[in-house]
């Protein structure tokens, strides 16, 4: 039996974290052209900006792929994260529902022609991320 193949562009769970210090900019990132607008300084250290519980650089394509807006210049912490690794499987276990909720919400917004006041479905809130109430998801631990 072959091992499963993990497609990062169909997941994005590794981009979700519970706090603003989730993705640190390390010394080895100093030469990377990471835009200052993509980072925050907290207590003298730089971190990737977070938005709604995920890295602000996480984007959803019209086809539903999860991509990094600065992939070629991403920090070392992101480069070290390997598809199918222990860390990947833990992220999928703990944050996979949030990633799927974001992708479903983004796809629903892109695929509808509703008037502007009706573009967002009724929401329930999870851990830092609002999810469409039609999805029977519970917040991750």
PDB file of N, CA and C in Angstrom, residues 30 41 134:
ATOM      1  N   UNK A  30      16.673  37.266   7.168  1.00  0.00           N
ATOM      2  CA  UNK A  30      17.067  38.661   6.997  1.00  0.00           C
ATOM      3  C   UNK A  30      17.282  39.060   5.538  1.00  0.00           C
ATOM      4  N   UNK A  41       5.860  43.826  14.437  1.00  0.00           N
ATOM      5  CA  UNK A  41       6.904  43.759  15.451  1.00  0.00           C
ATOM      6  C   UNK A  41       6.222  43.647  16.811  1.00  0.00           C
ATOM      7  N   UNK A 134     -23.787  27.311   7.885  1.00  0.00           N
ATOM      8  CA  UNK A 134     -24.272  26.121   7.209  1.00  0.00           C
ATOM      9  C   UNK A 134     -23.311  24.946   7.372  1.00  0.00           C
TER      10      UNK A 134
END
